[in-house]
Coordinates of C-alpha atoms (C1' of nucleotides) in Angstrom, one line a residue:
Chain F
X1 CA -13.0 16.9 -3.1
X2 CA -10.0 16.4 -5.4
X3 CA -6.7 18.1 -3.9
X4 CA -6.3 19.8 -7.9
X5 CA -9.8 21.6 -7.2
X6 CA -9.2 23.3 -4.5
X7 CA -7.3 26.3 -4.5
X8 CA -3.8 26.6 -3.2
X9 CA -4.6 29.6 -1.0
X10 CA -7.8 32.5 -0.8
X11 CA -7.0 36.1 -1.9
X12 CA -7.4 38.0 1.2
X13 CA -5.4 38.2 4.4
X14 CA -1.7 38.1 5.1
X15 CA 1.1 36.8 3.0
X16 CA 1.5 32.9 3.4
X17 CA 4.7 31.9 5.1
X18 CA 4.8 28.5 2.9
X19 CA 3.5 26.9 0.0
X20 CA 2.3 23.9 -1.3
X21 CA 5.0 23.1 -3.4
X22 CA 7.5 23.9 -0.2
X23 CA 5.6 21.5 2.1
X24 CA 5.7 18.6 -1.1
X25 CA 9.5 19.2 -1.6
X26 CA 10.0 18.7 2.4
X27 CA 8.0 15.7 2.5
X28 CA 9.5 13.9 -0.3
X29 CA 13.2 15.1 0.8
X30 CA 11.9 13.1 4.0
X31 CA 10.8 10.0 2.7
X32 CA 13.4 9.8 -0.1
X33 CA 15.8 9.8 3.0
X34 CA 13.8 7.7 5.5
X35 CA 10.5 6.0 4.4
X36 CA 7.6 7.5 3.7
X37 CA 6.6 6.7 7.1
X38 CA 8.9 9.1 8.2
X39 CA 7.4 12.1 7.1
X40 CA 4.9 13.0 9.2
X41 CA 2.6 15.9 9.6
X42 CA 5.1 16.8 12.9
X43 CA 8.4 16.3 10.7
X44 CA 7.4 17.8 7.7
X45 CA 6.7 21.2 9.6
X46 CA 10.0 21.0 11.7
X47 CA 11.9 20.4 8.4
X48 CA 10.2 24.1 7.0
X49 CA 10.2 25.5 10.4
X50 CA 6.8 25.7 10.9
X51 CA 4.5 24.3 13.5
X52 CA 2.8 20.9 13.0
X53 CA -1.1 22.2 12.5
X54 CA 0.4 24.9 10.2
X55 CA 0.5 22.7 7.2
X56 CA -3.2 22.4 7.0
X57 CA -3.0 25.4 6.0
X58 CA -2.2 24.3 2.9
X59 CA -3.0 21.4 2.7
X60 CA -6.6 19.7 3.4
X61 CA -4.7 16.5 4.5
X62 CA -2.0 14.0 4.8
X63 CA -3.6 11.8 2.5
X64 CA -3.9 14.8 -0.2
X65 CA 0.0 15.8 0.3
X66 CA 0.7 12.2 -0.3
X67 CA -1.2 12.6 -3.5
X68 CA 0.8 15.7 -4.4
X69 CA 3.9 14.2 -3.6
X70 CA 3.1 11.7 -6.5
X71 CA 2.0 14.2 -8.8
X72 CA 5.4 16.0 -8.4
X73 CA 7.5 12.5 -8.6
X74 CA 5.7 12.4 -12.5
X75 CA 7.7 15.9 -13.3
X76 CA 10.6 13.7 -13.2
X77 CA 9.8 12.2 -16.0
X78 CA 11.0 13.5 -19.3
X79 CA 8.6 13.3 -22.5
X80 CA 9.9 16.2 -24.4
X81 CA 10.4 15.2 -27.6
X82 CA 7.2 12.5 -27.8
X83 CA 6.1 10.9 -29.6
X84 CA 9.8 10.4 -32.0
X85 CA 8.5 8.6 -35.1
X86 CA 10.2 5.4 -33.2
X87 CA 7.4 4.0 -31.1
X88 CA 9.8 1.3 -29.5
X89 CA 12.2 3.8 -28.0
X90 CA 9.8 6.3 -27.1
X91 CA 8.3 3.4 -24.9
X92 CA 11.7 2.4 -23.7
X93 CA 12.9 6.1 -22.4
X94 CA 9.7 6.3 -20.7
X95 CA 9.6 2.6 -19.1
X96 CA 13.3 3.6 -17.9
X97 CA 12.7 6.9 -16.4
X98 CA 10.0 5.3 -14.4
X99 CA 12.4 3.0 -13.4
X100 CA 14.9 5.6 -12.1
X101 CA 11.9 7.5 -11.1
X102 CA 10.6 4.9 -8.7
X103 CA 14.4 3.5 -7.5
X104 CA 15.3 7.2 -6.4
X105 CA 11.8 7.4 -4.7
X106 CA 10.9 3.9 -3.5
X107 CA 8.4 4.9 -1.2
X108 CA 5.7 5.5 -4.3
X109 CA 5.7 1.6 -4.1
X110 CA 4.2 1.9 -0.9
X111 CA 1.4 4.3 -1.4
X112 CA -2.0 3.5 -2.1
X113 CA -3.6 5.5 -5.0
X114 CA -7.0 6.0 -4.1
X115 CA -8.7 7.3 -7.3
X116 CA -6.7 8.5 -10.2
X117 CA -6.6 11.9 -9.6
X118 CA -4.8 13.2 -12.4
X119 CA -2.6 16.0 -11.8
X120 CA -0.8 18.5 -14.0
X121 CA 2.6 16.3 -14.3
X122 CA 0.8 12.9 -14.7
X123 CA -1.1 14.6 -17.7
X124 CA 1.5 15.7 -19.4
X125 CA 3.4 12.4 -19.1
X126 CA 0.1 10.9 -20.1
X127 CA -0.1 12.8 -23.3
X128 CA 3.4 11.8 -24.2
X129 CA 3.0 8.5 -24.0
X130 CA 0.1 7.9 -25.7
X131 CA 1.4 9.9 -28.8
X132 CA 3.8 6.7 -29.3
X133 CA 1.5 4.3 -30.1
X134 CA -1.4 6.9 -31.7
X135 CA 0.0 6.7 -35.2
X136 CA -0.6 3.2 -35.5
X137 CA -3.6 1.9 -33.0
X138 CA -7.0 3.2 -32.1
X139 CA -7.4 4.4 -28.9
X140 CA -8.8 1.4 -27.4
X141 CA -6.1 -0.4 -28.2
X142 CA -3.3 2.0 -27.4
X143 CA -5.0 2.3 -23.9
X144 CA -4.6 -1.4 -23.5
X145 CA -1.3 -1.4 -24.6
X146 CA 0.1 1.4 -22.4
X147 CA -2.0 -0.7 -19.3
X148 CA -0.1 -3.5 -20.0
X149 CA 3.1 -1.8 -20.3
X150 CA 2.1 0.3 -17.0
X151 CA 1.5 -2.7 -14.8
X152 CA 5.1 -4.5 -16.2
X153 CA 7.1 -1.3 -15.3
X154 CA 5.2 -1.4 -11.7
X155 CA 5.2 -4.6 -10.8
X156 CA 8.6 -5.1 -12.0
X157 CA 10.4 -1.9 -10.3
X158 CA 7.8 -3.0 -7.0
X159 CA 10.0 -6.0 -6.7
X160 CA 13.1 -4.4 -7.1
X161 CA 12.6 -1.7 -4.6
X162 CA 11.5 -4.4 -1.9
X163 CA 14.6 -7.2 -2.7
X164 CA 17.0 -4.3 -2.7
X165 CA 15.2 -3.5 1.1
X166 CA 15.3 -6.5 2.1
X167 CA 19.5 -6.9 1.0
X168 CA 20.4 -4.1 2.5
X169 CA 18.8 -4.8 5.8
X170 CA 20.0 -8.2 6.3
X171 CA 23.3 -6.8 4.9
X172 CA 23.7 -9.4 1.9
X173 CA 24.8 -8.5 -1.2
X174 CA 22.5 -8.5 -4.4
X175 CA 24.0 -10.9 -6.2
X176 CA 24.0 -13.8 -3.1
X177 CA 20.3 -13.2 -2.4
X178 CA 19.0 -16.0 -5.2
X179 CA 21.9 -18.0 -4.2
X180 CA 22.0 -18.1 -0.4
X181 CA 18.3 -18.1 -1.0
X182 CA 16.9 -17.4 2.1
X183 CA 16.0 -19.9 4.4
X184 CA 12.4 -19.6 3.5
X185 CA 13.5 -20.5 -0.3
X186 CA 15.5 -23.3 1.0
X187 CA 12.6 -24.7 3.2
X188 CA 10.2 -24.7 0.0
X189 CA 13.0 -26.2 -2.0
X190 CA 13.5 -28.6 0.5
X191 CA 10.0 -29.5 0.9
X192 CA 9.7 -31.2 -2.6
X193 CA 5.8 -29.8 -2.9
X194 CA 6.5 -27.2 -5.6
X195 CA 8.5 -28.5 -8.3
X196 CA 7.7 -25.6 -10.8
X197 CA 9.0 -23.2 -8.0
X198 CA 12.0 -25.4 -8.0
X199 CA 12.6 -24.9 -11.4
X200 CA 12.2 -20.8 -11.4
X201 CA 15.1 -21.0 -8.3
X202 CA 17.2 -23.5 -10.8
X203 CA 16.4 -23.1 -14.2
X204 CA 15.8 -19.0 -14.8
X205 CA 18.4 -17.0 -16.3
X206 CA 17.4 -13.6 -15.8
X207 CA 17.7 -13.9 -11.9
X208 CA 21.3 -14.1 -12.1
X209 CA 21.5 -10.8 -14.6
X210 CA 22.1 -7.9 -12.8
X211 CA 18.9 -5.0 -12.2
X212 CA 19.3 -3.3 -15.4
X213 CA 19.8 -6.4 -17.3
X214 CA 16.9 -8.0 -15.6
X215 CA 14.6 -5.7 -16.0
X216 CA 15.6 -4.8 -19.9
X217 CA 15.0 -8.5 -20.3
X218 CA 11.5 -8.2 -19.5
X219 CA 10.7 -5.1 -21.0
X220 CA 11.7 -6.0 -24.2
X221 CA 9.1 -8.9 -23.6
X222 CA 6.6 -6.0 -23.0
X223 CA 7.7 -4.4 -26.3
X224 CA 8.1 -7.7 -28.0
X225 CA 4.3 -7.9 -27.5
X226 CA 3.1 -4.8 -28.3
X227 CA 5.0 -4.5 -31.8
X228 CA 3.1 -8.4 -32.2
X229 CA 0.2 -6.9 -31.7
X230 CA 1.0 -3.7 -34.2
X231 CA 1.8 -6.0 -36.8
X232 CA -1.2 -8.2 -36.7
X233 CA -3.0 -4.8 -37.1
X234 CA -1.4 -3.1 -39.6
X235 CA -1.1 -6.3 -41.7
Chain W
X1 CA 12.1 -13.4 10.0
X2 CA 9.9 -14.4 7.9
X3 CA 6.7 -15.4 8.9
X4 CA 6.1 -19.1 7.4
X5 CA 9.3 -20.6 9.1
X6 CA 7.8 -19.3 12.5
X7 CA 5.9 -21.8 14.0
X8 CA 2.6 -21.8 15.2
X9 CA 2.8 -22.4 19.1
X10 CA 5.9 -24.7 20.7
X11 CA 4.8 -27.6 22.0
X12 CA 4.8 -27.2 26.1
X13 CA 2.7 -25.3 27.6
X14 CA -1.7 -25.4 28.2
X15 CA -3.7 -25.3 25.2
X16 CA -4.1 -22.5 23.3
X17 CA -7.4 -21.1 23.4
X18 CA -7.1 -19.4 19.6
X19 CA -5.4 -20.3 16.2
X20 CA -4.1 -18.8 13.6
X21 CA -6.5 -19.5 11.1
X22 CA -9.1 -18.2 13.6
X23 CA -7.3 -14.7 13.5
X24 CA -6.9 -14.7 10.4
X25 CA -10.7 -15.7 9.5
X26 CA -11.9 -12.8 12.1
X27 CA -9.2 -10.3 10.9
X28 CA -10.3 -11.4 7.0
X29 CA -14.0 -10.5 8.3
X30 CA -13.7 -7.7 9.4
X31 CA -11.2 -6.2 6.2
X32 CA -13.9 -7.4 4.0
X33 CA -17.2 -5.3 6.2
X34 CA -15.2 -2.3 7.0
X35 CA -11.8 -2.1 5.2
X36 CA -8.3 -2.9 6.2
X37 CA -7.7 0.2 9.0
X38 CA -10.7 -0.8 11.1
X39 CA -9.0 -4.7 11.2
X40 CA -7.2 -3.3 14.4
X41 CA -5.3 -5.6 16.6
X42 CA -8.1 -4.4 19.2
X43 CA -11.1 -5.0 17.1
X44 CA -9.6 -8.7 15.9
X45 CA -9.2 -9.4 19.1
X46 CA -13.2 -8.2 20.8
X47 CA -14.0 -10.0 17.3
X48 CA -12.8 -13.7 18.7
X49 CA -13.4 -12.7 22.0
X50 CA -9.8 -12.5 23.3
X51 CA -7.7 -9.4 24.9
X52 CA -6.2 -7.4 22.6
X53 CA -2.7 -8.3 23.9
X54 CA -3.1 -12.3 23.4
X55 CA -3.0 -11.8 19.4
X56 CA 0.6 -11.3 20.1
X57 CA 0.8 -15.0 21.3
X58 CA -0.1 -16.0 17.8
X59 CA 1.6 -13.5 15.4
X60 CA 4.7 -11.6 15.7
X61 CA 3.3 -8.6 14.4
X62 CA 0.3 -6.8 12.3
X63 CA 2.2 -7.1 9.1
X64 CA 2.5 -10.5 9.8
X65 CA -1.0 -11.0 10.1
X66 CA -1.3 -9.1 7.0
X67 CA 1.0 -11.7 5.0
X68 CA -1.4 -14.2 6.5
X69 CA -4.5 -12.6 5.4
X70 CA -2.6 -12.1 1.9
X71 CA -1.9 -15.9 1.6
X72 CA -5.2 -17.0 2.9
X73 CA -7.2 -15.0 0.1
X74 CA -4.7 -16.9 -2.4
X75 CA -6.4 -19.8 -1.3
X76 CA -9.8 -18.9 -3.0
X77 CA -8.0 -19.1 -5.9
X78 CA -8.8 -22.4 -7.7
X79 CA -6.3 -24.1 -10.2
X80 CA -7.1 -27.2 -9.9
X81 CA -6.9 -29.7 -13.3
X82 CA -4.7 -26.5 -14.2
X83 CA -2.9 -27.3 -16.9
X84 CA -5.6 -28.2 -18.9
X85 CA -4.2 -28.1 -22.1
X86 CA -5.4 -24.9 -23.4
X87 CA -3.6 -22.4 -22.0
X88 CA -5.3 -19.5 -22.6
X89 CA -8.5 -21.1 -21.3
X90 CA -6.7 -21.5 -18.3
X91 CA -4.9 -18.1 -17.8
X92 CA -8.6 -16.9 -18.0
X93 CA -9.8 -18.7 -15.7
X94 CA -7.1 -17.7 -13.2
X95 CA -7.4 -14.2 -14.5
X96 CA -11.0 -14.0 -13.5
X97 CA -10.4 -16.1 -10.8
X98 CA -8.2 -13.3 -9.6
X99 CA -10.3 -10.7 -10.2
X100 CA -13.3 -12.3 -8.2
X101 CA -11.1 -12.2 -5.3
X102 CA -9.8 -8.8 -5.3
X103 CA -13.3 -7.6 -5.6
X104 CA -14.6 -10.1 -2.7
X105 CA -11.6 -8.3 -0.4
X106 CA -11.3 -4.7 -2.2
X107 CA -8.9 -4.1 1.3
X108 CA -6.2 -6.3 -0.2
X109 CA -5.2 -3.3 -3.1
X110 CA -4.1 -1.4 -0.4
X111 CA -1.4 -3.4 1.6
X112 CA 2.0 -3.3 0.3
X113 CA 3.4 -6.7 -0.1
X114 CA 6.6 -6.0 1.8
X115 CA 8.6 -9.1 0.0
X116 CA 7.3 -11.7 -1.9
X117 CA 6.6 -14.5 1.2
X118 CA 5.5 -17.2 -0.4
X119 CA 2.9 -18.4 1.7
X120 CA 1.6 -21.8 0.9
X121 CA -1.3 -21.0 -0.9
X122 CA 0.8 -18.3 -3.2
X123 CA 3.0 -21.4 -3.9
X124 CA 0.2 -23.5 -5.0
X125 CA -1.1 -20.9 -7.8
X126 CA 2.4 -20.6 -8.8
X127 CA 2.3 -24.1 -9.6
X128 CA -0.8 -24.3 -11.4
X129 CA -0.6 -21.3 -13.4
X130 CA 3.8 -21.6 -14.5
X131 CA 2.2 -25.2 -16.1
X132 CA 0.0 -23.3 -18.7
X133 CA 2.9 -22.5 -20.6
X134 CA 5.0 -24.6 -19.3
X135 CA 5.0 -27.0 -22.8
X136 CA 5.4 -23.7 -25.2
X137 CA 8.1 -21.3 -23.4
X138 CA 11.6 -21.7 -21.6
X139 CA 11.2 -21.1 -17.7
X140 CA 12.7 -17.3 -18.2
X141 CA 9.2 -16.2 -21.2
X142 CA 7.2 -18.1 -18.6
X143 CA 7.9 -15.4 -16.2
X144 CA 8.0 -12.7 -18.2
X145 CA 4.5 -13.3 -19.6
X146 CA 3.3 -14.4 -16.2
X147 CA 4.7 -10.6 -15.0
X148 CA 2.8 -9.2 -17.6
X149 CA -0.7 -11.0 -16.9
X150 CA -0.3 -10.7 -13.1
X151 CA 0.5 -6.6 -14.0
X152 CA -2.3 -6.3 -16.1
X153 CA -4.7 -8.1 -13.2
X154 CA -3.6 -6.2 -10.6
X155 CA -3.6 -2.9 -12.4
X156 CA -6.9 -3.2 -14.0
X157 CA -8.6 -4.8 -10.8
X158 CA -6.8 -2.2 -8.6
X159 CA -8.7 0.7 -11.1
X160 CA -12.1 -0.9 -11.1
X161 CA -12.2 -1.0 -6.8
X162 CA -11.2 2.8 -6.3
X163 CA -13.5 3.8 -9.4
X164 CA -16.6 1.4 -7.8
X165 CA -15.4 2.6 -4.3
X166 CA -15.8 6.2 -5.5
X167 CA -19.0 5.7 -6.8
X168 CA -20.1 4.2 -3.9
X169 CA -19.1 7.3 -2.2
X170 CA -20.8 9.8 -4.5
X171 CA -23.7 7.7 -4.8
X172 CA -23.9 8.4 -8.3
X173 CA -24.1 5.1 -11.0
X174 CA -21.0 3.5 -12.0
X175 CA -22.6 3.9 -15.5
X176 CA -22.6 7.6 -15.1
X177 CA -19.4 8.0 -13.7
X178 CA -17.4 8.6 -17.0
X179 CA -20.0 11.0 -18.9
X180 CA -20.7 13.5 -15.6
X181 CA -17.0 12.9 -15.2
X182 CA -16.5 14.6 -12.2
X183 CA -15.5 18.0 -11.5
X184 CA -12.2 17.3 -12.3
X185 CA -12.2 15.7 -15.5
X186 CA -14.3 18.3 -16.8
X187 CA -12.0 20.7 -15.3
X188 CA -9.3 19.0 -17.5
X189 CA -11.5 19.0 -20.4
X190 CA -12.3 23.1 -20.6
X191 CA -8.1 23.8 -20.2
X192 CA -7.9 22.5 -23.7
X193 CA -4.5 21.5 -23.0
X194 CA -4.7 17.9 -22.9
X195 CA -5.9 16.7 -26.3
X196 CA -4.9 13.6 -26.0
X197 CA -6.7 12.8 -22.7
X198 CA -9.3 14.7 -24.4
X199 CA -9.8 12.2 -27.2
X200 CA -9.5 9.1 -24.7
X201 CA -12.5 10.5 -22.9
X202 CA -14.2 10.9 -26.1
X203 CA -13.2 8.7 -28.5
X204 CA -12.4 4.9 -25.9
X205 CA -15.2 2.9 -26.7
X206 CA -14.1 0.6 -23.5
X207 CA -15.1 3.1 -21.1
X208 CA -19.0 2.8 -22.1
X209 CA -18.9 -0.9 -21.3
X210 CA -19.8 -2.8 -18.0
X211 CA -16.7 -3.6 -15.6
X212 CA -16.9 -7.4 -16.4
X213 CA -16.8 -6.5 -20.7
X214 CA -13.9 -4.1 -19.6
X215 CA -11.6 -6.4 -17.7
X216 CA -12.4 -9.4 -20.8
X217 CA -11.3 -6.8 -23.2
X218 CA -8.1 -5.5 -22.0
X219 CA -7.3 -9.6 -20.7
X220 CA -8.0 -10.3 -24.2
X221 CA -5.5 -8.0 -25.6
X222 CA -3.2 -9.5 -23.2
X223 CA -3.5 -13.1 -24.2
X224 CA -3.3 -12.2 -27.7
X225 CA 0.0 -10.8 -26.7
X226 CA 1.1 -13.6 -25.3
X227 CA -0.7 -15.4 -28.0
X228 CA 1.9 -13.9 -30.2
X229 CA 5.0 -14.2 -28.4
X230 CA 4.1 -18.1 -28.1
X231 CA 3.6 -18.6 -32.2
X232 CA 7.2 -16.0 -32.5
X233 CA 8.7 -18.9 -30.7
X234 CA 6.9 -22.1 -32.3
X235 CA 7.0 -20.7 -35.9
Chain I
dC1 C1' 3.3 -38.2 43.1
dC2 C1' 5.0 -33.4 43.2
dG3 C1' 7.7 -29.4 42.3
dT4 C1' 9.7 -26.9 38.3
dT5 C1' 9.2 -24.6 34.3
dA6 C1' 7.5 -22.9 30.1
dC7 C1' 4.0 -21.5 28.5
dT8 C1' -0.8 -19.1 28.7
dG9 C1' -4.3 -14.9 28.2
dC10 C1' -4.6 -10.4 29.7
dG11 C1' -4.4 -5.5 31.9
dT12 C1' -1.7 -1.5 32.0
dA13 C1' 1.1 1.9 30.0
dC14 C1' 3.9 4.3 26.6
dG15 C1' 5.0 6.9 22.8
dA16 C1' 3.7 7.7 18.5
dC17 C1' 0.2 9.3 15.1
dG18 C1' -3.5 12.5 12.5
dT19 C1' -6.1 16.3 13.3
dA20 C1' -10.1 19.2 15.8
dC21 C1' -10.2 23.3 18.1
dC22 C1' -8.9 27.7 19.7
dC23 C1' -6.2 31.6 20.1
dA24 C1' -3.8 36.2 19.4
dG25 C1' -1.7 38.6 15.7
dT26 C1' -1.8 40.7 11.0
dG27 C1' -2.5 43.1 6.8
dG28 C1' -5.5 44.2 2.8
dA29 C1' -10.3 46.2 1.6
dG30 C1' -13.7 49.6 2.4
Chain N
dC1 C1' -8.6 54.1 10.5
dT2 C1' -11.6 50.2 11.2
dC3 C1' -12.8 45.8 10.4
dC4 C1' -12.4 41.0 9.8
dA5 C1' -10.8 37.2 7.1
dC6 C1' -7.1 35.1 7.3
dT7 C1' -2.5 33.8 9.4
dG8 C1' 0.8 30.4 12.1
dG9 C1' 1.0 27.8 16.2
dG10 C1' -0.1 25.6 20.7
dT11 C1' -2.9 22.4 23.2
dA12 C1' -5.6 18.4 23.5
dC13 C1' -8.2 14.2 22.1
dG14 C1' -8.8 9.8 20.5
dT15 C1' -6.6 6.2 18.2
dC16 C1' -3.1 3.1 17.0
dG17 C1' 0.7 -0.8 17.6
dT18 C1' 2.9 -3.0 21.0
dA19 C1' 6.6 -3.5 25.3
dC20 C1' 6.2 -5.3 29.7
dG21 C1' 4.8 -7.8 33.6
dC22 C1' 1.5 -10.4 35.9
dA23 C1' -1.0 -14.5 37.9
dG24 C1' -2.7 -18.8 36.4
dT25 C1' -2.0 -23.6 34.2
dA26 C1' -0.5 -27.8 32.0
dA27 C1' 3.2 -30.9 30.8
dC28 C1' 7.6 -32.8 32.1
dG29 C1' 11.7 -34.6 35.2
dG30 C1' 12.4 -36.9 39.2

DNA sequence: CCGTTACTGCGTACGACGTACCCAGTGGAG
DNA sequence: CTCCACTGGGTACGTCGTACGCAGTAACGG
């Protein structure tokens, strides 16, 4: 059954030592510091001081709390104020808070949403975000719109998270990473099979810009795309 | 280290009794029967008839095999005569190419691509699907619009297995899903405080169609996006 | 031709993990 | 006050990935 069905806690009995919300901050203060991996059933309940089969209490399973953990990461971001009149920077704010959103909480990239399972926080960013493009699209089309936009941000901030990983664990600075390549770049390079490849590594810009830059660049693709396909709409 | 610069066996030694490929086939096999957690190192292993320590002769590590698996279902993905000339022709066919293979290995929407590795056969799409606009765009809008079709595959096709897995579940008719919506949604519904939500449950016309009609629509906004960003540049 | 050596596949073992189960204690309802 | 539904927590089970060490084998140096 969906984790938002089922009620934090029955009426009768003794006052809970811990709450839902209490066992989600742990979890995420965990995984924000070490990997989601890192938070486990044991560790969360040492971080609250409670035992390990205590958190069942509260929670029907690790999977579920995973799922709350994600529902609370979406009350980071802000809508208030949605939709402006100015569909373009509505869209923007909300593409860059799930930017900083993600970066401050890179294990999200890692965790496999199972079913939509629409929670209070994700509604409410849902119904901000829609309101941007209501004005001016049906819902069909807004829904495609925002799906598109949706898969840029994550794919886009998925690949961040993982090159920033993979820099600071082999210790080499951002910036080199293109450069030095990798060996495993240099060996495709070298093997003279993939000449479009070849000409990504060469010829693109945008991989020397730095994160923000990079990412900007392609979201104002995004937005270039939508507002193309307002205007063949609206006339 | 990464994976593809490891090499299969050295060369002393008796003959192997297993491959790669083999593992990989077996491990692929069994992902695609009884999802990704039940391809255990043990179970590969019984599967080809080996001990479950001998996979370690092959492959560094389960993630490895993972990337392995990952670049092996890349090679179902056809792109040959790619580019034909008409590039949203071929972007189709690569979409829906795609999407065939995601829903042949549902498994693969759950592994988390650690880095990009580009394996050999992720090269080879690469190759064939950069060349559809090649002639149109600079190399930097060739990625860009490549980032938002692979985000809008991946997104849409990563929906359609959990909702068809669900249904599965439930047993009730992938038809049915959306009007008996599910405790939840109806939940949702009688709070009254997402109209928004409210209306896309009502109002989307996409939602009444069959998966295949679904994914062509929203693919079809896409290309017209792209359609548009391609004229923007030409004239 | 024959050690020598570098590999082979495999069995055992370890330290995690999620969680089923059971328990004594507790505090609100009747 | 009595009852009992609920509490937090300890123990235990089955599973996982994989470190380690073993005896057997095939190619190479002489």
């Amino acid at each position: 059954m969906n984790i938002w069905m089922r009620p934090e806690r029955p009426a009768r009995g003794p006052r809970p030592a811990y709450s839902r919300a209490q066992i989600t901050e742990a979890a995420i203060r965990i995984a924000d510091a070490e990997g989601l991996e890192a938070a486990t059933m044991r560790r969360i309940a040492t971080e609250i001081g409670a035992g390990a089969m205590s958190l069942y209490r509260y929670v029907p399973s690790r999977d579920d709390l995973i799922e709350l953990m994600a529902d609370r990461l979406m009350g980071e971001i802000d809508v208030d104020g949605l939709p402006s009149g100015d569909w373009r920077a509505d869209l923007t704010r909300y593409a860059d808070g799930m930017r900083a959103m993600w970066l401050r909480h890179p294990w999200i990239a890692t965790v496999h949403r199972s079913l939509p399972s629409f929670g209070p926080h994700q509604l409410r960013v849902i119904e901000g975000t829609m309101g941007a493009l209501d004005a001016y699209v049906s819902i069909d089309e807004n829904l495609s719109l925002m799906a598109i936009l949706n898969g840029y941000v994550e794919g886009a901030v998925r690949e961040e998270i993982t090159r920033a990983e993979e820099a600071r664990r082999s210790g080499v600075s951002e910036a080199e990473w293109m450069a030095r390549s990798g060996p495993r770049i240099q060996q495709i390079l070298d093997s003279g099979q993939y000449p479009m490849f070849a000409r990504i590594v060469g010829e693109a810009r945008q991989l020397h810009l730095d994160r923000d830059e990079q990412f900007r660049y392609g979201l104002d693709r995004v937005l270039d795309c939508i507002g193309a396909a307002l205007t063949a709409r609206s006339g």
